[in-house]
């Protein structure tokens, strides 16, 4: 491709403020410009091929470059580009609502479309407020969420997110939002069994409800597996116990399946199939279109919808692009392909191989934990396997691994000292071998750098 053209794109890109961009360094470097995509791979301006380790942002489920989805979107746009969801309906939105209602557990049959995961979670919280107002419980408004959770980037979802970096630099809502501890079994005390750790978390939740007063607590929101919190897989039965407590105190359980739905864990939705729970509300996005078009959804139980039917109140909530026909057409084709090509069966059969291969990384002295489920994984680096001290920011281990893996043609998504992976669900064994080998080399190189620079003060496991 013409060099001057590429240069001009890099210059224009400096006008673009990217998500999570470092405001200080902004404009001082060129990002990799991705020009093509195919399967699990992305190709940059020099034609260099990269394994897309995080599958975009946990969203590229059926793989890149799918022509059938492109065709479905084109066909819909040519037939009928847009009609207002406030007053009319469209074929793809209605079809998709019905397909989703069939895939969700229990009586979750009412689908509200949003533009992404943040607006799905924001809408869920707004619905919860409306619900309690309509049924005459105006005080039941408090929301319980968890440390390290990520639920989005609107004001409200930024507030229920449990990461200090997302909250501290913005003002956030504190009056009715409460954070409890996250369920990371790797970080439990050495004297505790996983079962005891789970019990502790469950008690913490129940105590928080009692402290706030059950009549004041509206909902608990949780990702079944915390994604950007570092791929945290909770102890067995943790979610079920939380769900039972929600039932006991009449608190709504919102499952944020923005990442864990649409095949990531081998099922269309994981709440019931894997964790044995039927939430009151499920939110989803990302894999619903495999990232080809922006779309989110909120699926509400019949029980709740019946209760709000009692009053003649407008929903007073909606987006111009709720159920955008082209986005819904992409989602319909995406789900059709997943079913036709038995992609969920593939995830079920290949994920043990994926995890087994990744577990080999445990042999590296700075790798403390390798965890995951389905095709999502987290590799946590620590300076000392015993004390589990994370490699701190000043050593920038995540970005060092990132730099090294990019050289080798692998994109990872470093979250400080944790590398997270969620490749396209069509990944095969050879590609897994390649990915793991590249990651192994990158972590070793980064480790040697901090050793050479005298930053690795402890030298255990050597
Ligand atoms: N919920 C979870 C679990 C997520 O991982 C994300 C994004 O990464 C979101 C919500 C927000 O989704 P979006 O970026 O589509 O708004």
PDB file of N, CA and C in Angstrom, residues 187 366 380-384 388-400 415-418 450 455-457:
ATOM      1  N   UNK A 187      -6.256 -15.302  45.121  1.00  0.00           N
ATOM      2  CA  UNK A 187      -5.859 -14.293  46.109  1.00  0.00           C
ATOM      3  C   UNK A 187      -6.409 -14.593  47.511  1.00  0.00           C
ATOM      4  N   UNK A 366       7.916 -16.173  36.664  1.00  0.00           N
ATOM      5  CA  UNK A 366       7.054 -15.046  37.057  1.00  0.00           C
ATOM      6  C   UNK A 366       5.562 -15.315  36.812  1.00  0.00           C
ATOM      7  N   UNK A 380      -1.579 -14.602  35.124  1.00  0.00           N
ATOM      8  CA  UNK A 380      -1.194 -13.558  36.078  1.00  0.00           C
ATOM      9  C   UNK A 380       0.284 -13.683  36.430  1.00  0.00           C
ATOM     10  N   UNK A 381       1.017 -12.592  36.246  1.00  0.00           N
ATOM     11  CA  UNK A 381       2.443 -12.594  36.578  1.00  0.00           C
ATOM     12  C   UNK A 381       2.646 -12.044  37.978  1.00  0.00           C
ATOM     13  N   UNK A 382       3.572 -12.670  38.702  1.00  0.00           N
ATOM     14  CA  UNK A 382       3.903 -12.212  40.057  1.00  0.00           C
ATOM     15  C   UNK A 382       5.418 -12.215  40.219  1.00  0.00           C
ATOM     16  N   UNK A 383       5.864 -11.384  41.129  1.00  0.00           N
ATOM     17  CA  UNK A 383       7.307 -11.288  41.326  1.00  0.00           C
ATOM     18  C   UNK A 383       7.802 -12.455  42.168  1.00  0.00           C
ATOM     19  N   UNK A 384       6.884 -13.035  42.927  1.00  0.00           N
ATOM     20  CA  UNK A 384       7.251 -14.082  43.860  1.00  0.00           C
ATOM     21  C   UNK A 384       6.055 -15.027  43.995  1.00  0.00           C
ATOM     22  N   UNK A 388       2.936 -14.053  46.165  1.00  0.00           N
ATOM     23  CA  UNK A 388       2.002 -13.616  45.130  1.00  0.00           C
ATOM     24  C   UNK A 388       1.993 -12.102  44.915  1.00  0.00           C
ATOM     25  N   UNK A 389       3.086 -11.468  45.272  1.00  0.00           N
ATOM     26  CA  UNK A 389       3.201 -10.026  45.007  1.00  0.00           C
ATOM     27  C   UNK A 389       3.095  -9.788  43.505  1.00  0.00           C
ATOM     28  N   UNK A 390       2.129  -9.002  43.075  1.00  0.00           N
ATOM     29  CA  UNK A 390       2.082  -8.761  41.632  1.00  0.00           C
ATOM     30  C   UNK A 390       3.283  -7.936  41.183  1.00  0.00           C
ATOM     31  N   UNK A 391       3.675  -8.134  39.959  1.00  0.00           N
ATOM     32  CA  UNK A 391       4.748  -7.281  39.429  1.00  0.00           C
ATOM     33  C   UNK A 391       4.159  -5.898  39.277  1.00  0.00           C
ATOM     34  N   UNK A 392       4.737  -4.955  39.940  1.00  0.00           N
ATOM     35  CA  UNK A 392       4.048  -3.666  40.039  1.00  0.00           C
ATOM     36  C   UNK A 392       4.230  -2.835  38.779  1.00  0.00           C
ATOM     37  N   UNK A 393       3.445  -1.794  38.719  1.00  0.00           N
ATOM     38  CA  UNK A 393       3.382  -0.960  37.529  1.00  0.00           C
ATOM     39  C   UNK A 393       4.718  -0.431  37.028  1.00  0.00           C
ATOM     40  N   UNK A 394       5.616  -0.077  37.974  1.00  0.00           N
ATOM     41  CA  UNK A 394       6.871   0.533  37.540  1.00  0.00           C
ATOM     42  C   UNK A 394       7.705  -0.415  36.680  1.00  0.00           C
ATOM     43  N   UNK A 395       7.425  -1.719  36.831  1.00  0.00           N
ATOM     44  CA  UNK A 395       8.160  -2.669  35.988  1.00  0.00           C
ATOM     45  C   UNK A 395       7.400  -2.933  34.691  1.00  0.00           C
ATOM     46  N   UNK A 396       6.183  -2.436  34.623  1.00  0.00           N
ATOM     47  CA  UNK A 396       5.361  -2.485  33.414  1.00  0.00           C
ATOM     48  C   UNK A 396       5.419  -3.830  32.726  1.00  0.00           C
ATOM     49  N   UNK A 397       5.246  -4.890  33.511  1.00  0.00           N
ATOM     50  CA  UNK A 397       5.438  -6.213  32.925  1.00  0.00           C
ATOM     51  C   UNK A 397       4.446  -6.484  31.798  1.00  0.00           C
ATOM     52  N   UNK A 398       3.213  -6.029  32.007  1.00  0.00           N
ATOM     53  CA  UNK A 398       2.199  -6.262  30.979  1.00  0.00           C
ATOM     54  C   UNK A 398       2.582  -5.638  29.657  1.00  0.00           C
ATOM     55  N   UNK A 399       3.019  -4.370  29.701  1.00  0.00           N
ATOM     56  CA  UNK A 399       3.353  -3.733  28.421  1.00  0.00           C
ATOM     57  C   UNK A 399       4.641  -4.301  27.831  1.00  0.00           C
ATOM     58  N   UNK A 400       5.521  -4.784  28.684  1.00  0.00           N
ATOM     59  CA  UNK A 400       6.730  -5.446  28.144  1.00  0.00           C
ATOM     60  C   UNK A 400       6.337  -6.724  27.394  1.00  0.00           C
ATOM     61  N   UNK A 415      -3.461  -6.431  31.218  1.00  0.00           N
ATOM     62  CA  UNK A 415      -4.137  -5.647  32.252  1.00  0.00           C
ATOM     63  C   UNK A 415      -3.114  -5.550  33.370  1.00  0.00           C
ATOM     64  N   UNK A 416      -2.262  -4.544  33.279  1.00  0.00           N
ATOM     65  CA  UNK A 416      -1.122  -4.428  34.176  1.00  0.00           C
ATOM     66  C   UNK A 416      -0.291  -5.717  34.135  1.00  0.00           C
ATOM     67  N   UNK A 417      -0.412  -6.553  35.171  1.00  0.00           N
ATOM     68  CA  UNK A 417       0.441  -7.752  35.214  1.00  0.00           C
ATOM     69  C   UNK A 417      -0.302  -9.004  34.758  1.00  0.00           C
ATOM     70  N   UNK A 418      -1.494  -8.838  34.189  1.00  0.00           N
ATOM     71  CA  UNK A 418      -2.276 -10.016  33.766  1.00  0.00           C
ATOM     72  C   UNK A 418      -2.500  -9.975  32.250  1.00  0.00           C
ATOM     73  N   UNK A 450      13.391  -7.478  32.911  1.00  0.00           N
ATOM     74  CA  UNK A 450      13.357  -6.887  34.259  1.00  0.00           C
ATOM     75  C   UNK A 450      14.492  -7.426  35.128  1.00  0.00           C
ATOM     76  N   UNK A 455      15.404  -5.040  38.144  1.00  0.00           N
ATOM     77  CA  UNK A 455      14.107  -4.697  38.740  1.00  0.00           C
ATOM     78  C   UNK A 455      13.453  -5.880  39.438  1.00  0.00           C
ATOM     79  N   UNK A 456      13.997  -7.065  39.121  1.00  0.00           N
ATOM     80  CA  UNK A 456      13.401  -8.261  39.716  1.00  0.00           C
ATOM     81  C   UNK A 456      14.153  -8.573  40.985  1.00  0.00           C
ATOM     82  N   UNK A 457      13.723  -7.933  42.057  1.00  0.00           N
ATOM     83  CA  UNK A 457      14.509  -8.006  43.284  1.00  0.00           C
ATOM     84  C   UNK A 457      14.542  -9.392  43.894  1.00  0.00           C
TER      85      UNK A 457
END
